Every structure is written in C-alpha cells, then in structure tokens.
mmCIF file of C-alpha atoms in Angstrom:
data_model
loop_
_atom_site.group_PDB
_atom_site.id
_atom_site.type_symbol
_atom_site.label_atom_id
_atom_site.label_comp_id
_atom_site.label_asym_id
_atom_site.label_seq_id
_atom_site.Cartn_x
_atom_site.Cartn_y
_atom_site.Cartn_z
ATOM 1 C CA UNK A 865 3.946 11.059 16.691
ATOM 2 C CA UNK A 866 2.680 7.856 17.536
ATOM 3 C CA UNK A 867 2.746 5.282 14.381
ATOM 4 C CA UNK A 868 2.308 1.817 14.185
ATOM 5 C CA UNK A 869 4.261 -0.320 10.980
ATOM 6 C CA UNK A 870 2.372 -3.117 10.182
ATOM 7 C CA UNK A 871 3.504 -5.503 7.369
ATOM 8 C CA UNK A 872 4.485 -8.887 6.678
ATOM 9 C CA UNK A 873 7.446 -10.685 8.631
ATOM 10 C CA UNK A 874 10.571 -10.045 5.789
ATOM 11 C CA UNK A 875 9.131 -6.873 4.280
ATOM 12 C CA UNK A 876 11.177 -4.628 6.194
ATOM 13 C CA UNK A 877 8.709 -3.233 8.985
ATOM 14 C CA UNK A 878 11.596 -2.877 11.567
ATOM 15 C CA UNK A 879 14.541 -1.891 9.580
ATOM 16 C CA UNK A 880 12.151 1.204 8.854
ATOM 17 C CA UNK A 881 11.146 2.057 12.843
ATOM 18 C CA UNK A 882 14.706 1.756 13.424
ATOM 19 C CA UNK A 883 15.308 4.168 10.788
ATOM 20 C CA UNK A 884 12.295 6.730 11.794
ATOM 21 C CA UNK A 885 13.521 5.960 15.608
ATOM 22 C CA UNK A 886 16.848 7.308 14.644
ATOM 23 C CA UNK A 887 16.029 10.162 12.725
ATOM 24 C CA UNK A 888 12.891 11.437 14.753
ATOM 25 C CA UNK A 889 14.206 10.325 18.348
ATOM 26 C CA UNK A 890 11.152 8.513 19.267
ATOM 27 C CA UNK A 891 11.277 5.045 20.862
ATOM 28 C CA UNK A 892 10.142 1.320 18.955
ATOM 29 C CA UNK A 893 7.908 -0.531 21.149
ATOM 30 C CA UNK A 894 8.056 -3.476 21.086
ATOM 31 C CA UNK A 895 5.749 -6.169 22.917
ATOM 32 C CA UNK A 896 8.342 -8.619 23.309
ATOM 33 C CA UNK A 897 11.022 -6.645 25.214
ATOM 34 C CA UNK A 898 8.077 -4.227 27.097
ATOM 35 C CA UNK A 899 7.132 -7.815 28.592
ATOM 36 C CA UNK A 900 9.789 -8.743 29.114
ATOM 37 C CA UNK A 901 11.205 -5.382 31.444
ATOM 38 C CA UNK A 902 7.461 -5.234 33.157
ATOM 39 C CA UNK A 903 8.777 -9.324 34.597
ATOM 40 C CA UNK A 904 12.161 -8.229 35.043
ATOM 41 C CA UNK A 905 10.881 -5.362 37.050
ATOM 42 C CA UNK A 906 8.151 -7.017 38.971
ATOM 43 C CA UNK A 907 5.933 -3.992 37.940
ATOM 44 C CA UNK A 908 1.790 -5.763 38.935
ATOM 45 C CA UNK A 909 1.209 -6.253 35.536
ATOM 46 C CA UNK A 910 4.735 -8.276 34.758
ATOM 47 C CA UNK A 911 3.019 -10.177 37.547
ATOM 48 C CA UNK A 912 0.724 -11.011 36.114
ATOM 49 C CA UNK A 913 2.322 -11.723 33.042
ATOM 50 C CA UNK A 914 4.571 -13.627 34.419
ATOM 51 C CA UNK A 915 2.116 -16.190 35.515
ATOM 52 C CA UNK A 916 0.536 -17.040 32.414
ATOM 53 C CA UNK A 917 4.552 -17.273 30.808
ATOM 54 C CA UNK A 918 5.374 -19.552 33.811
ATOM 55 C CA UNK A 919 2.052 -21.671 32.637
ATOM 56 C CA UNK A 920 3.679 -21.774 28.777
ATOM 57 C CA UNK A 921 0.177 -19.107 27.678
ATOM 58 C CA UNK A 922 -0.413 -16.976 25.528
ATOM 59 C CA UNK A 923 -0.775 -13.483 27.485
ATOM 60 C CA UNK A 924 -3.729 -11.902 26.974
ATOM 61 C CA UNK A 925 -4.334 -8.984 24.818
ATOM 62 C CA UNK A 926 -5.629 -7.457 28.285
ATOM 63 C CA UNK A 927 -2.826 -7.966 30.472
ATOM 64 C CA UNK A 928 -0.070 -6.858 27.364
ATOM 65 C CA UNK A 929 -1.892 -3.905 26.669
ATOM 66 C CA UNK A 930 -1.589 -2.430 29.984
ATOM 67 C CA UNK A 931 1.594 -3.307 30.370
ATOM 68 C CA UNK A 932 1.916 -1.246 26.713
ATOM 69 C CA UNK A 933 -0.394 1.536 28.145
ATOM 70 C CA UNK A 934 2.263 1.970 31.541
ATOM 71 C CA UNK A 935 5.477 2.287 28.677
ATOM 72 C CA UNK A 936 4.210 4.838 26.368
ATOM 73 C CA UNK A 937 3.016 6.549 29.601
ATOM 74 C CA UNK A 938 6.710 7.071 30.593
ATOM 75 C CA UNK A 939 8.779 9.824 29.364
ATOM 76 C CA UNK A 940 10.783 8.563 26.971
ATOM 77 C CA UNK A 941 7.284 8.075 24.641
ATOM 78 C CA UNK A 942 6.149 11.575 25.573
ATOM 79 C CA UNK A 943 7.210 12.592 22.177
ATOM 80 C CA UNK A 944 5.380 9.815 20.638
ATOM 81 C CA UNK A 945 6.531 5.801 20.004
ATOM 82 C CA UNK A 946 5.908 2.898 17.440
ATOM 83 C CA UNK A 947 4.541 0.045 18.014
ATOM 84 C CA UNK A 948 6.432 -2.747 16.938
ATOM 85 C CA UNK A 949 4.732 -6.332 16.744
ATOM 86 C CA UNK A 950 1.498 -5.129 17.945
ATOM 87 C CA UNK A 951 -1.404 -4.937 17.380
ATOM 88 C CA UNK A 952 -1.123 -8.247 15.482
ATOM 89 C CA UNK A 953 -5.385 -8.673 15.356
ATOM 90 C CA UNK A 954 -7.819 -6.523 14.780
ATOM 91 C CA UNK A 955 -9.472 -7.332 18.303
ATOM 92 C CA UNK A 956 -5.799 -6.046 19.590
ATOM 93 C CA UNK A 957 -6.692 -2.594 17.945
ATOM 94 C CA UNK A 958 -9.691 -2.684 18.743
ATOM 95 C CA UNK A 959 -8.215 -2.936 22.347
ATOM 96 C CA UNK A 960 -6.328 -0.969 21.931
ATOM 97 C CA UNK A 961 -8.756 2.099 21.416
ATOM 98 C CA UNK A 962 -10.895 1.601 23.884
ATOM 99 C CA UNK A 963 -8.282 1.763 26.336
ATOM 100 C CA UNK A 964 -7.679 5.461 25.169
ATOM 101 C CA UNK A 965 -4.351 4.248 23.571
ATOM 102 C CA UNK A 966 -4.539 7.438 20.057
ATOM 103 C CA UNK A 967 -2.617 6.602 16.984
ATOM 104 C CA UNK A 968 -1.727 9.027 14.420
ATOM 105 C CA UNK A 969 -0.643 7.077 11.685
ATOM 106 C CA UNK A 970 -0.303 3.105 10.285
ATOM 107 C CA UNK A 971 2.387 2.408 8.207
ATOM 108 C CA UNK A 972 2.205 -0.581 6.216
ATOM 109 C CA UNK A 973 4.714 -1.871 4.543
ATOM 110 C CA UNK A 974 3.700 -3.712 1.435
ATOM 111 C CA UNK A 975 6.189 -6.777 0.078
ATOM 112 C CA UNK A 976 4.960 -9.336 -2.028
ATOM 113 C CA UNK A 977 5.126 -12.948 -0.689
ATOM 114 C CA UNK A 978 7.168 -14.528 -3.718
ATOM 115 C CA UNK A 979 10.162 -11.291 -2.927
ATOM 116 C CA UNK A 980 9.789 -11.884 0.944
ATOM 117 C CA UNK A 981 10.615 -16.165 0.734
ATOM 118 C CA UNK A 982 13.450 -14.473 -1.318
ATOM 119 C CA UNK A 983 14.529 -12.189 1.264
ATOM 120 C CA UNK A 984 14.560 -13.989 4.227
ATOM 121 C CA UNK A 985 16.131 -16.973 3.020
ATOM 122 C CA UNK A 986 18.741 -14.437 2.085
ATOM 123 C CA UNK A 987 18.476 -13.038 5.951
ATOM 124 C CA UNK A 988 21.192 -14.261 8.457
ATOM 125 C CA UNK A 989 21.219 -13.229 12.425
ATOM 126 C CA UNK A 990 23.946 -13.303 15.149
ATOM 127 C CA UNK A 991 23.279 -15.150 17.888
ATOM 128 C CA UNK A 992 24.210 -12.800 20.123
ATOM 129 C CA UNK A 993 23.124 -9.509 19.538
ATOM 130 C CA UNK A 994 20.913 -9.787 16.893
ATOM 131 C CA UNK A 995 21.861 -7.775 14.330
ATOM 132 C CA UNK A 996 20.817 -8.480 10.877
ATOM 133 C CA UNK A 997 22.357 -9.664 8.086
ATOM 134 C CA UNK A 998 21.747 -10.378 3.943
ATOM 135 C CA UNK A 999 23.624 -12.124 1.847
ATOM 136 C CA UNK A 1000 23.165 -10.116 -1.014
ATOM 137 C CA UNK A 1001 22.293 -7.257 -0.048
ATOM 138 C CA UNK A 1002 24.433 -6.960 3.134
ATOM 139 C CA UNK A 1003 26.858 -9.702 3.727
ATOM 140 C CA UNK A 1004 28.881 -9.856 7.191
ATOM 141 C CA UNK A 1005 32.606 -8.587 5.984
ATOM 142 C CA UNK A 1006 33.974 -11.862 7.444
ATOM 143 C CA UNK A 1007 31.918 -14.601 6.736
ATOM 144 C CA UNK A 1008 29.922 -15.961 9.695
ATOM 145 C CA UNK A 1009 30.994 -13.602 11.861
ATOM 146 C CA UNK A 1010 29.278 -10.515 13.181
ATOM 147 C CA UNK A 1011 30.389 -7.038 12.018
ATOM 148 C CA UNK A 1012 29.315 -5.509 15.751
ATOM 149 C CA UNK A 1013 30.554 -8.611 18.291
ATOM 150 C CA UNK A 1014 31.923 -11.467 16.150
ATOM 151 C CA UNK A 1015 29.717 -13.562 16.966
ATOM 152 C CA UNK A 1016 28.563 -16.408 14.700
ATOM 153 C CA UNK A 1017 25.878 -15.346 12.209
ATOM 154 C CA UNK A 1018 23.372 -17.909 10.630
ATOM 155 C CA UNK A 1019 20.031 -18.301 9.688
ATOM 156 C CA UNK A 1020 17.424 -18.343 12.082
ATOM 157 C CA UNK A 1021 15.220 -21.607 11.867
ATOM 158 C CA UNK A 1022 12.148 -19.266 11.253
ATOM 159 C CA UNK A 1023 13.565 -18.116 8.011
ATOM 160 C CA UNK A 1024 13.549 -21.621 6.582
ATOM 161 C CA UNK A 1025 11.146 -21.938 3.569
ATOM 162 C CA UNK A 1026 8.996 -24.267 4.711
ATOM 163 C CA UNK A 1027 8.352 -21.859 8.125
ATOM 164 C CA UNK A 1028 8.110 -18.403 5.578
ATOM 165 C CA UNK A 1029 5.160 -20.023 4.400
ATOM 166 C CA UNK A 1030 3.651 -21.058 6.763
ATOM 167 C CA UNK A 1031 4.481 -17.404 8.601
ATOM 168 C CA UNK A 1032 2.731 -15.901 5.761
ATOM 169 C CA UNK A 1033 -0.938 -17.564 6.192
ATOM 170 C CA UNK A 1034 -0.575 -16.906 9.569
ATOM 171 C CA UNK A 1035 0.253 -12.877 8.272
ATOM 172 C CA UNK A 1036 -2.534 -12.918 6.108
ATOM 173 C CA UNK A 1037 -4.961 -14.498 7.936
ATOM 174 C CA UNK A 1038 -4.803 -12.690 11.058
ATOM 175 C CA UNK A 1039 -3.292 -9.416 10.859
ATOM 176 C CA UNK A 1040 -3.651 -7.957 6.907
ATOM 177 C CA UNK A 1041 -7.098 -7.625 8.472
ATOM 178 C CA UNK A 1042 -5.828 -4.904 9.954
ATOM 179 C CA UNK A 1043 -4.858 -2.508 6.420
ATOM 180 C CA UNK A 1044 -8.606 -2.687 6.486
ATOM 181 C CA UNK A 1045 -9.138 -1.848 9.786
ATOM 182 C CA UNK A 1046 -6.921 1.483 9.803
ATOM 183 C CA UNK A 1047 -8.010 2.639 6.432
ATOM 184 C CA UNK A 1048 -11.576 3.036 7.641
ATOM 185 C CA UNK A 1049 -10.297 5.551 10.108
ATOM 186 C CA UNK A 1050 -8.688 7.370 8.158
ATOM 187 C CA UNK A 1051 -4.822 6.478 9.474
ATOM 188 C CA UNK A 1052 -3.505 4.210 6.711
ATOM 189 C CA UNK A 1053 -0.168 4.542 4.354
ATOM 190 C CA UNK A 1054 0.511 2.350 2.715
ATOM 191 C CA UNK A 1055 4.504 2.197 1.070
ATOM 192 C CA UNK A 1056 6.107 -0.192 -1.210
ATOM 193 C CA UNK A 1057 8.645 -1.672 -0.030
ATOM 194 C CA UNK A 1058 11.901 -1.134 -2.525
ATOM 195 C CA UNK A 1059 14.868 -3.305 -2.649
ATOM 196 C CA UNK A 1060 16.793 -0.315 -1.369
ATOM 197 C CA UNK A 1061 16.411 0.088 2.569
ATOM 198 C CA UNK A 1062 17.323 3.365 1.692
ATOM 199 C CA UNK A 1063 14.496 3.585 -1.215
ATOM 200 C CA UNK A 1064 12.027 2.610 0.874
ATOM 201 C CA UNK A 1065 13.067 5.326 3.267
ATOM 202 C CA UNK A 1066 12.286 7.793 1.522
ATOM 203 C CA UNK A 1067 8.999 6.744 -0.097
ATOM 204 C CA UNK A 1068 8.232 6.078 4.815
ATOM 205 C CA UNK A 1069 9.305 9.931 5.241
ATOM 206 C CA UNK A 1070 7.278 11.784 3.234
ATOM 207 C CA UNK A 1071 4.527 9.667 4.412
ATOM 208 C CA UNK A 1072 4.668 11.016 7.412
ATOM 209 C CA UNK A 1073 5.506 14.741 6.421
#
C-alpha cells in the first residue's frame, strides 16, 4: 500500500501513520527526515538540497521529490510506504504525479479546529527523544519526565494558542485543497478523528480495507 495521510496539525495523522506502520510493516516516510538523511549521505540530490538549506531557503519541490523518489525506490519501501508531511500543496501533489509516484489511497483525518486547539494546548513533547504526551489522555508517569528516555517533557512553542491559530490558517489555505484534488481522483477516504486513538485507528483500518 502506498498511502498519504492528510489532516490539520494536531489531527493525529502522525500517530495514525505510526499505527498503520506497526500493523502493516510499511515505513512512514517523513520529508524532513529524508532530507536530513540525503544531506548526511552526500547523495546528488542531498548536495543540491544542502545548498538551499545552508542559504536558509526552502528546498524546491523538484529537489524534495527527487530525494523522495530515491527513498521510495529502496528495498524498505518495496511493499509500500506512508508519506508524512508531503505533499503540502496541490502543486506538490501534481509534481508527485508527474514524477510517476503512484499513490493507492489518501487518508484524511478530519477534526474540528476548536478540538485541535484544545488537543494541541494539551500536548507535551520530550525535548530529547520527541515522544508525545497529552496532559489529559496520556500524561508521563512522572510529571515533566519522559517515560522512554527520562528527558524533559514540555509544551512546544508551536503548540501555543497563537501559533496553533496561525498553523491552522496556513493549513486551510495551502493544504486543505488537497482533499478536493484527491477526491476527484477517487483516492480519498475521510476518517472522523475520535477522542481515543484506538477508536480512530479502527476507522482508519476499516477505510483501508
């Protein structure tokens, strides 16, 4: 299965991508991670990306998709993959098609903005290993201390109310049009995000069958 997960920041798409990865054994491909990996490995596309990153510029879509194509051609992606954080715009989705990257299904996790604002206000993240917690639903065993690595658990700046509002506005402007784009292609399945992670996962697996 070759999948894309869509959803506003804080909708839980990353968590659900992880659940699907664990069940089906297909890797979740994060564009941020593969960019860093390509730069570290000194690949041709990685060196190209590094020029932009060193100058503080956004890496062009063509370079990102080139790196993505190299990654998904690898052995670990031969049974499928989940794209996490890409495409973010219709232009990127079109470029993906032009590069011949065939997607089977696009899972849209739908959650109302006010619920997302509440969730993100609730979210706490380990500053060392990145493990995610929720003050209400999944607090760390010891307050402020990561269960996994013992690092400091705190609220990220981009989970603060004024930042969340701005991130949601950008999502609705730039990324939400992808819903219509993939709907027209008959690839979109929409899942209503539930309060409990496991309940959302049940709906995701039903949508993927």
